[in-house]
Tab-separated table of C-alpha atoms in Angstrom:
chain	number	residue	atom	x	y	z
B	1	MET	CA	222.080	94.651	271.135
B	2	ALA	CA	220.009	97.281	272.927
B	3	LYS	CA	216.697	96.282	274.432
B	4	ARG	CA	213.686	97.297	272.360
B	5	SER	CA	211.053	99.574	273.847
B	6	LYS	CA	207.475	98.430	274.365
B	7	VAL	CA	206.405	100.744	271.550
B	8	GLN	CA	208.949	99.214	269.158
B	9	THR	CA	207.894	95.708	270.160
B	10	LYS	CA	204.237	96.585	269.643
B	11	GLN	CA	205.041	98.041	266.202
B	12	THR	CA	206.981	94.900	265.257
B	13	VAL	CA	204.149	92.621	266.356
B	14	GLN	CA	201.657	94.752	264.405
B	15	GLN	CA	203.864	94.644	261.314
B	16	ILE	CA	204.035	90.835	261.557
B	17	LEU	CA	200.279	90.550	262.092
B	18	ASP	CA	199.485	92.864	259.176
B	19	GLU	CA	201.676	90.816	256.860
B	20	ALA	CA	200.289	87.538	258.212
B	21	MET	CA	196.773	88.787	257.511
B	22	LYS	CA	197.749	89.791	253.988
B	23	GLN	CA	199.356	86.416	253.322
B	24	ILE	CA	196.495	84.419	254.827
B	25	LEU	CA	194.097	86.193	252.474
B	26	GLU	CA	196.353	86.195	249.401
B	27	LEU	CA	198.429	82.998	249.696
B	28	GLY	CA	196.309	81.016	252.109
B	29	TYR	CA	197.083	79.929	255.644
B	30	ASP	CA	198.829	76.741	254.551
B	31	SER	CA	201.215	78.655	252.252
B	32	MET	CA	202.034	81.347	254.791
B	33	SER	CA	205.205	80.501	256.689
B	34	TYR	CA	207.800	82.049	258.926
B	35	SER	CA	210.011	82.284	255.826
B	36	THR	CA	207.412	84.110	253.717
B	37	LEU	CA	206.699	86.461	256.612
B	38	SER	CA	210.408	87.068	257.148
B	39	ASP	CA	210.975	87.782	253.463
B	40	ALA	CA	208.097	90.260	253.386
B	41	THR	CA	208.814	92.065	256.663
B	42	GLY	CA	212.599	91.880	256.915
B	43	ILE	CA	212.186	90.439	260.413
B	44	SER	CA	214.116	87.233	261.041
B	45	ARG	CA	212.234	83.952	261.344
B	46	THR	CA	213.577	83.719	264.894
B	47	GLY	CA	212.255	87.190	265.653
B	48	ILE	CA	208.840	86.263	264.304
B	49	SER	CA	208.740	82.975	266.206
B	50	HIS	CA	209.687	84.842	269.382
B	51	HIS	CA	206.341	86.657	269.202
B	52	PHE	CA	204.385	83.800	267.587
B	53	PRO	CA	205.850	80.449	268.675
B	54	ARG	CA	203.164	78.422	266.850
B	55	LYS	CA	201.679	79.152	263.460
B	56	SER	CA	198.202	78.867	264.986
B	57	ASP	CA	199.055	81.883	267.182
B	58	PHE	CA	198.534	84.070	264.121
B	59	LEU	CA	194.956	82.868	263.798
B	60	THR	CA	194.316	83.408	267.480
B	61	ARG	CA	195.414	87.026	267.183
B	62	LEU	CA	193.770	87.661	263.793
B	63	ASP	CA	190.524	85.770	264.295
B	64	SER	CA	188.341	88.773	265.077
B	65	ARG	CA	189.839	90.767	262.176
B	66	ILE	CA	189.154	87.894	259.803
B	67	ALA	CA	185.597	87.582	261.127
B	68	ASP	CA	184.987	91.306	260.644
B	69	ILE	CA	186.123	91.175	257.012
B	70	PHE	CA	183.897	88.171	256.402
B	71	ILE	CA	180.759	89.430	258.139
B	72	GLU	CA	180.870	92.998	256.761
B	73	ARG	CA	180.029	91.716	253.287
B	74	LEU	CA	176.836	89.963	254.340
B	75	ASP	CA	173.306	91.357	254.546
B	76	PHE	CA	171.285	89.689	257.302
B	77	SER	CA	168.056	91.617	256.727
B	78	SER	CA	166.280	88.638	255.145
B	79	VAL	CA	166.862	85.127	253.856
B	80	GLN	CA	166.980	86.362	250.267
B	81	SER	CA	169.351	89.223	251.175
B	82	LEU	CA	171.708	86.846	252.935
B	83	GLN	CA	171.692	84.421	250.002
B	84	THR	CA	172.294	87.224	247.516
B	85	SER	CA	175.041	88.917	249.533
B	86	TRP	CA	176.762	85.556	250.134
B	87	LYS	CA	176.681	84.749	246.421
B	88	GLU	CA	178.060	88.184	245.548
B	89	SER	CA	180.714	87.870	248.250
B	90	LEU	CA	181.925	84.597	246.755
B	91	THR	CA	183.193	86.655	243.820
B	92	GLN	CA	185.570	88.444	246.222
B	93	ALA	CA	188.997	86.892	246.784
B	94	ASN	CA	189.105	87.753	250.507
B	95	PHE	CA	185.741	86.130	251.160
B	96	ARG	CA	186.776	82.968	249.321
B	97	ALA	CA	190.084	82.939	251.195
B	98	ILE	CA	188.275	83.092	254.542
B	99	ILE	CA	186.015	80.203	253.587
B	100	ARG	CA	189.040	78.216	252.374
B	101	LEU	CA	190.685	78.933	255.708
B	102	PHE	CA	187.650	77.537	257.513
B	103	PHE	CA	187.801	74.320	255.488
B	104	SER	CA	191.543	74.083	256.031
B	105	LEU	CA	191.007	74.380	259.768
B	106	CYS	CA	188.288	71.719	259.659
B	107	GLY	CA	190.917	69.262	258.469
B	108	SER	CA	193.533	70.310	261.011
B	109	GLN	CA	194.277	68.285	264.104
B	110	GLN	CA	196.140	71.230	265.646
B	111	ILE	CA	193.490	73.958	265.610
B	112	ASN	CA	190.095	73.993	267.297
B	113	VAL	CA	187.817	75.075	264.459
B	114	ASN	CA	185.056	75.938	266.964
B	115	ARG	CA	187.137	78.945	267.961
B	116	TYR	CA	187.146	80.272	264.396
B	117	GLN	CA	184.812	83.263	264.550
B	118	ALA	CA	183.985	84.048	260.926
B	119	ILE	CA	181.522	81.242	260.265
B	120	SER	CA	180.224	81.033	263.828
B	121	LEU	CA	179.611	84.810	263.897
B	122	ALA	CA	177.707	84.594	260.613
B	123	SER	CA	175.633	81.738	262.021
B	124	GLU	CA	174.930	83.572	265.289
B	125	THR	CA	174.001	86.790	263.480
B	126	ALA	CA	171.689	84.912	261.112
B	127	PHE	CA	170.056	83.195	264.087
B	128	GLU	CA	169.528	86.535	265.868
B	129	LYS	CA	167.934	88.088	262.775
B	130	MET	CA	166.041	85.126	261.284
B	131	GLY	CA	165.915	82.396	263.918
B	132	ASP	CA	166.689	78.772	263.137
B	133	GLN	CA	166.033	79.393	259.445
B	134	GLY	CA	168.962	81.824	259.397
B	135	ARG	CA	171.346	79.435	261.118
B	136	LEU	CA	170.340	76.609	258.775
B	137	LEU	CA	170.813	78.908	255.793
B	138	VAL	CA	174.379	79.771	256.837
B	139	ASN	CA	175.151	76.066	257.194
B	140	ALA	CA	173.737	75.428	253.727
B	141	LEU	CA	175.653	78.370	252.237
B	142	VAL	CA	178.912	77.128	253.760
B	143	GLY	CA	178.325	73.716	252.203
B	144	GLN	CA	177.385	75.224	248.857
B	145	SER	CA	180.502	77.405	249.011
B	146	ALA	CA	182.622	74.285	249.380
B	147	LEU	CA	181.187	72.992	246.124
B	148	VAL	CA	181.804	76.323	244.386
B	149	LEU	CA	185.388	76.407	245.638
B	150	CYS	CA	185.871	72.844	244.378
B	151	GLY	CA	184.840	73.922	240.905
B	152	VAL	CA	181.205	72.858	240.687
B	153	ALA	CA	179.403	75.362	238.489
B	154	GLU	CA	178.145	78.168	240.701
B	155	GLY	CA	174.775	78.296	238.935
B	156	GLU	CA	174.193	74.656	239.835
B	157	VAL	CA	174.786	75.350	243.516
B	158	LEU	CA	173.730	78.869	244.415
B	159	GLY	CA	171.081	79.387	241.753
């Protein structure tokens, strides 16, 4: 088989990453696999694992993209704005998927959750805009989101 050009390799890696992102947000990280990626892209599991030897490599490469999707929905102009935008964002599937991913990573022995940018970026941004109150609010909202995702009535948690 002929050697692939750098451009072709870059396109293949981008195709894999785009599909991995889609599956992380739609299926969840735990349900995404080399098989589901192969089925969706037409690239062999071996070909995918050549570029991404460990499943966690997808998160490493997609972390900033995931963080951008998460943070763009939030309004850090005030405590009330952040609470309101977070509550509204919880109605969006992608936002919920990113929070679920965070909780999934918290339970993983294989992935350093401190490197996961979405929640830490929200916390840092809130701190920059509102000080300690902002950081504490993000922590509280993350905890409240866990309850919402577990089926506790949203009105009971987020008011």
